[in-house]
Amino acid sequence: MMAVAAPAVADRLNAADNLGAALGREPAVAYGVERPVLDDWLRHNGMQAIKLPPPAIAGQDLRGLCRILRDGFGWSVMPEYLCRRYLDRGELAQIRAPVGHILQQYFLIWAPSALREPRIAHARQTLLWGLSEA
């Protein structure tokens, strides 16, 4: 997970003497109103004391949020896989991370009864095959 914004916004943030204060002045775009990913990134980068206002935009469609960022509104912390092509094309830019990026982990569990459904069992097996190749 990395902090990103449109190039003009990222340039302004990266040029600031106090990155935390600059982030607090820019609108934040988040997956949820509670903004756990933004807070995790701030904490990981030693800016846990920053009091951000509530997100200016919150939504659960990461691609839609990424579009808003590319259009020049605010900053956010997004998955690298989602941002890579936009970073390569110059539509997004990274906001400097004083310490580094964060890793978002996911855990998948299945109830044994759910595996009786062939589609779920197939999806599980496909994921396991993919993980064993990684």
PDB file of C-alpha atoms in Angstrom:
ATOM      1  CA  MET A   1       0.000   0.000   0.000  1.00  0.00           C
ATOM      2  CA  MET A   2       1.399   3.388  -0.954  1.00  0.00           C
ATOM      3  CA  ALA A   3       0.365   7.008  -0.570  1.00  0.00           C
ATOM      4  CA  VAL A   4      -0.526   8.500  -3.939  1.00  0.00           C
ATOM      5  CA  ALA A   5      -2.069  11.573  -5.525  1.00  0.00           C
ATOM      6  CA  ALA A   6      -2.201  13.289  -8.880  1.00  0.00           C
ATOM      7  CA  PRO A   7       1.272  14.551  -9.823  1.00  0.00           C
ATOM      8  CA  ALA A   8       0.511  18.211  -9.006  1.00  0.00           C
ATOM      9  CA  VAL A   9      -0.853  17.287  -5.574  1.00  0.00           C
ATOM     10  CA  ALA A  10       2.009  14.859  -4.859  1.00  0.00           C
ATOM     11  CA  ASP A  11       4.580  17.480  -5.902  1.00  0.00           C
ATOM     12  CA  ARG A  12       3.014  19.997  -3.524  1.00  0.00           C
ATOM     13  CA  LEU A  13       3.008  17.461  -0.665  1.00  0.00           C
ATOM     14  CA  ASN A  14       6.523  16.187  -1.371  1.00  0.00           C
ATOM     15  CA  ALA A  15       7.862  19.755  -1.404  1.00  0.00           C
ATOM     16  CA  ALA A  16       6.341  20.616   1.994  1.00  0.00           C
ATOM     17  CA  ASP A  17       8.662  21.144   4.951  1.00  0.00           C
ATOM     18  CA  ASN A  18       6.233  19.226   7.179  1.00  0.00           C
ATOM     19  CA  LEU A  19       4.630  16.347   5.290  1.00  0.00           C
ATOM     20  CA  GLY A  20       2.182  15.529   8.091  1.00  0.00           C
ATOM     21  CA  ALA A  21       0.850  19.064   8.266  1.00  0.00           C
ATOM     22  CA  ALA A  22       0.615  19.222   4.475  1.00  0.00           C
ATOM     23  CA  LEU A  23      -1.371  15.975   4.382  1.00  0.00           C
ATOM     24  CA  GLY A  24      -3.763  17.442   6.942  1.00  0.00           C
ATOM     25  CA  ARG A  25      -4.426  20.408   4.652  1.00  0.00           C
ATOM     26  CA  GLU A  26      -5.245  18.268   1.607  1.00  0.00           C
ATOM     27  CA  PRO A  27      -8.546  16.409   1.267  1.00  0.00           C
ATOM     28  CA  ALA A  28      -8.211  12.704   1.985  1.00  0.00           C
ATOM     29  CA  VAL A  29      -9.890  10.024  -0.094  1.00  0.00           C
ATOM     30  CA  ALA A  30     -10.528   6.826   1.852  1.00  0.00           C
ATOM     31  CA  TYR A  31     -12.119   3.397   1.618  1.00  0.00           C
ATOM     32  CA  GLY A  32     -14.157   4.095   4.746  1.00  0.00           C
ATOM     33  CA  VAL A  33     -14.992   6.957   7.067  1.00  0.00           C
ATOM     34  CA  GLU A  34     -12.868   5.361   9.802  1.00  0.00           C
ATOM     35  CA  ARG A  35      -9.860   5.461   7.379  1.00  0.00           C
ATOM     36  CA  PRO A  36      -7.877   2.582   8.945  1.00  0.00           C
ATOM     37  CA  VAL A  37      -5.478   2.265   5.985  1.00  0.00           C
ATOM     38  CA  LEU A  38      -4.613   5.978   6.042  1.00  0.00           C
ATOM     39  CA  ASP A  39      -4.049   5.808   9.793  1.00  0.00           C
ATOM     40  CA  ASP A  40      -1.897   2.660   9.431  1.00  0.00           C
ATOM     41  CA  TRP A  41       0.252   4.414   6.814  1.00  0.00           C
ATOM     42  CA  LEU A  42       0.612   7.527   8.981  1.00  0.00           C
ATOM     43  CA  ARG A  43       1.497   5.431  12.053  1.00  0.00           C
ATOM     44  CA  HIS A  44       4.026   3.340  10.100  1.00  0.00           C
ATOM     45  CA  ASN A  45       5.661   6.548   8.868  1.00  0.00           C
ATOM     46  CA  GLY A  46       5.865   8.181  12.316  1.00  0.00           C
ATOM     47  CA  MET A  47       2.995  10.599  11.826  1.00  0.00           C
ATOM     48  CA  GLN A  48       0.488   9.077  14.244  1.00  0.00           C
ATOM     49  CA  ALA A  49       0.057  12.428  15.980  1.00  0.00           C
ATOM     50  CA  ILE A  50      -1.418  13.966  12.819  1.00  0.00           C
ATOM     51  CA  LYS A  51      -5.091  14.727  13.268  1.00  0.00           C
ATOM     52  CA  LEU A  52      -6.649  14.384   9.861  1.00  0.00           C
ATOM     53  CA  PRO A  53     -10.131  15.725   9.256  1.00  0.00           C
ATOM     54  CA  PRO A  54     -12.701  13.149   8.151  1.00  0.00           C
ATOM     55  CA  PRO A  55     -12.194  11.972   4.572  1.00  0.00           C
ATOM     56  CA  ALA A  56     -13.561  14.375   1.980  1.00  0.00           C
ATOM     57  CA  ILE A  57     -14.660  11.330  -0.018  1.00  0.00           C
ATOM     58  CA  ALA A  58     -15.204   7.798   1.263  1.00  0.00           C
ATOM     59  CA  GLY A  59     -16.306   4.895  -0.857  1.00  0.00           C
ATOM     60  CA  GLN A  60     -15.771   1.188  -1.229  1.00  0.00           C
ATOM     61  CA  ASP A  61     -14.928   1.151  -4.936  1.00  0.00           C
ATOM     62  CA  LEU A  62     -11.138   1.443  -5.050  1.00  0.00           C
ATOM     63  CA  ARG A  63     -11.101   1.944  -8.804  1.00  0.00           C
ATOM     64  CA  GLY A  64     -13.547   4.833  -8.468  1.00  0.00           C
ATOM     65  CA  LEU A  65     -11.450   6.371  -5.703  1.00  0.00           C
ATOM     66  CA  CYS A  66      -8.353   5.973  -7.851  1.00  0.00           C
ATOM     67  CA  ARG A  67     -10.137   7.826 -10.651  1.00  0.00           C
ATOM     68  CA  ILE A  68     -10.910  10.710  -8.287  1.00  0.00           C
ATOM     69  CA  LEU A  69      -7.228  10.893  -7.342  1.00  0.00           C
ATOM     70  CA  ARG A  70      -6.146  10.849 -10.990  1.00  0.00           C
ATOM     71  CA  ASP A  71      -8.523  13.738 -11.629  1.00  0.00           C
ATOM     72  CA  GLY A  72      -6.510  15.808  -9.149  1.00  0.00           C
ATOM     73  CA  PHE A  73      -8.605  15.627  -5.987  1.00  0.00           C
ATOM     74  CA  GLY A  74      -6.866  14.809  -2.710  1.00  0.00           C
ATOM     75  CA  TRP A  75      -4.558  11.999  -1.665  1.00  0.00           C
ATOM     76  CA  SER A  76      -4.948   8.452  -0.422  1.00  0.00           C
ATOM     77  CA  VAL A  77      -3.218   5.190   0.366  1.00  0.00           C
ATOM     78  CA  MET A  78      -3.914   2.632  -2.346  1.00  0.00           C
ATOM     79  CA  PRO A  79      -2.747  -0.860  -3.286  1.00  0.00           C
ATOM     80  CA  GLU A  80       0.312  -0.852  -5.497  1.00  0.00           C
ATOM     81  CA  TYR A  81      -1.286  -3.298  -7.949  1.00  0.00           C
ATOM     82  CA  LEU A  82      -4.092  -0.818  -8.607  1.00  0.00           C
ATOM     83  CA  CYS A  83      -1.810   2.202  -9.031  1.00  0.00           C
ATOM     84  CA  ARG A  84       1.126   0.739 -10.945  1.00  0.00           C
ATOM     85  CA  ARG A  85      -0.074   1.480 -14.488  1.00  0.00           C
ATOM     86  CA  TYR A  86      -1.179   5.001 -13.533  1.00  0.00           C
ATOM     87  CA  LEU A  87       2.186   5.661 -11.887  1.00  0.00           C
ATOM     88  CA  ASP A  88       3.946   4.397 -15.017  1.00  0.00           C
ATOM     89  CA  ARG A  89       1.808   6.664 -17.228  1.00  0.00           C
ATOM     90  CA  GLY A  90       2.301   9.697 -14.976  1.00  0.00           C
ATOM     91  CA  GLU A  91      -1.361   9.944 -13.995  1.00  0.00           C
ATOM     92  CA  LEU A  92      -0.506   9.318 -10.330  1.00  0.00           C
ATOM     93  CA  ALA A  93       2.620  10.015  -8.304  1.00  0.00           C
ATOM     94  CA  GLN A  94       3.850   8.621  -5.013  1.00  0.00           C
ATOM     95  CA  ILE A  95       3.860  10.718  -1.897  1.00  0.00           C
ATOM     96  CA  ARG A  96       7.190  10.231  -0.176  1.00  0.00           C
ATOM     97  CA  ALA A  97       6.997   7.805   2.702  1.00  0.00           C
ATOM     98  CA  PRO A  98       9.505   8.753   5.424  1.00  0.00           C
ATOM     99  CA  VAL A  99       9.767   5.117   6.568  1.00  0.00           C
ATOM    100  CA  GLY A 100       8.131   3.117   3.795  1.00  0.00           C
ATOM    101  CA  HIS A 101       5.011   1.528   2.420  1.00  0.00           C
ATOM    102  CA  ILE A 102       2.680  -0.684   4.426  1.00  0.00           C
ATOM    103  CA  LEU A 103       1.536  -4.219   3.745  1.00  0.00           C
ATOM    104  CA  GLN A 104      -2.161  -5.009   3.927  1.00  0.00           C
ATOM    105  CA  GLN A 105      -2.737  -8.669   4.771  1.00  0.00           C
ATOM    106  CA  TYR A 106      -5.892 -10.615   4.116  1.00  0.00           C
ATOM    107  CA  PHE A 107      -6.955 -13.911   5.625  1.00  0.00           C
ATOM    108  CA  LEU A 108      -9.510 -16.136   3.952  1.00  0.00           C
ATOM    109  CA  ILE A 109     -11.406 -18.818   5.823  1.00  0.00           C
ATOM    110  CA  TRP A 110     -14.095 -21.192   4.715  1.00  0.00           C
ATOM    111  CA  ALA A 111     -16.621 -23.063   6.772  1.00  0.00           C
ATOM    112  CA  PRO A 112     -16.387 -26.769   5.891  1.00  0.00           C
ATOM    113  CA  SER A 113     -20.042 -26.735   4.889  1.00  0.00           C
ATOM    114  CA  ALA A 114     -19.369 -23.974   2.339  1.00  0.00           C
ATOM    115  CA  LEU A 115     -16.890 -26.215   0.531  1.00  0.00           C
ATOM    116  CA  ARG A 116     -19.778 -28.498  -0.465  1.00  0.00           C
ATOM    117  CA  GLU A 117     -20.690 -25.847  -3.037  1.00  0.00           C
ATOM    118  CA  PRO A 118     -18.593 -26.728  -6.123  1.00  0.00           C
ATOM    119  CA  ARG A 119     -17.953 -23.088  -7.133  1.00  0.00           C
ATOM    120  CA  ILE A 120     -16.628 -22.201  -3.690  1.00  0.00           C
ATOM    121  CA  ALA A 121     -14.482 -25.334  -3.532  1.00  0.00           C
ATOM    122  CA  HIS A 122     -13.089 -24.532  -6.991  1.00  0.00           C
ATOM    123  CA  ALA A 123     -12.356 -20.902  -6.047  1.00  0.00           C
ATOM    124  CA  ARG A 124     -10.570 -22.061  -2.886  1.00  0.00           C
ATOM    125  CA  GLN A 125      -8.477 -24.594  -4.797  1.00  0.00           C
ATOM    126  CA  THR A 126      -7.584 -22.032  -7.465  1.00  0.00           C
ATOM    127  CA  LEU A 127      -6.377 -19.630  -4.760  1.00  0.00           C
ATOM    128  CA  LEU A 128      -4.330 -22.365  -3.095  1.00  0.00           C
ATOM    129  CA  TRP A 129      -2.700 -23.303  -6.422  1.00  0.00           C
ATOM    130  CA  GLY A 130      -1.881 -19.660  -7.056  1.00  0.00           C
ATOM    131  CA  LEU A 131      -0.362 -19.243  -3.609  1.00  0.00           C
ATOM    132  CA  SER A 132       1.768 -22.362  -3.946  1.00  0.00           C
ATOM    133  CA  GLU A 133       3.298 -20.933  -7.156  1.00  0.00           C
ATOM    134  CA  ALA A 134       4.138 -17.578  -5.550  1.00  0.00           C
TER     135      ALA A 134
END
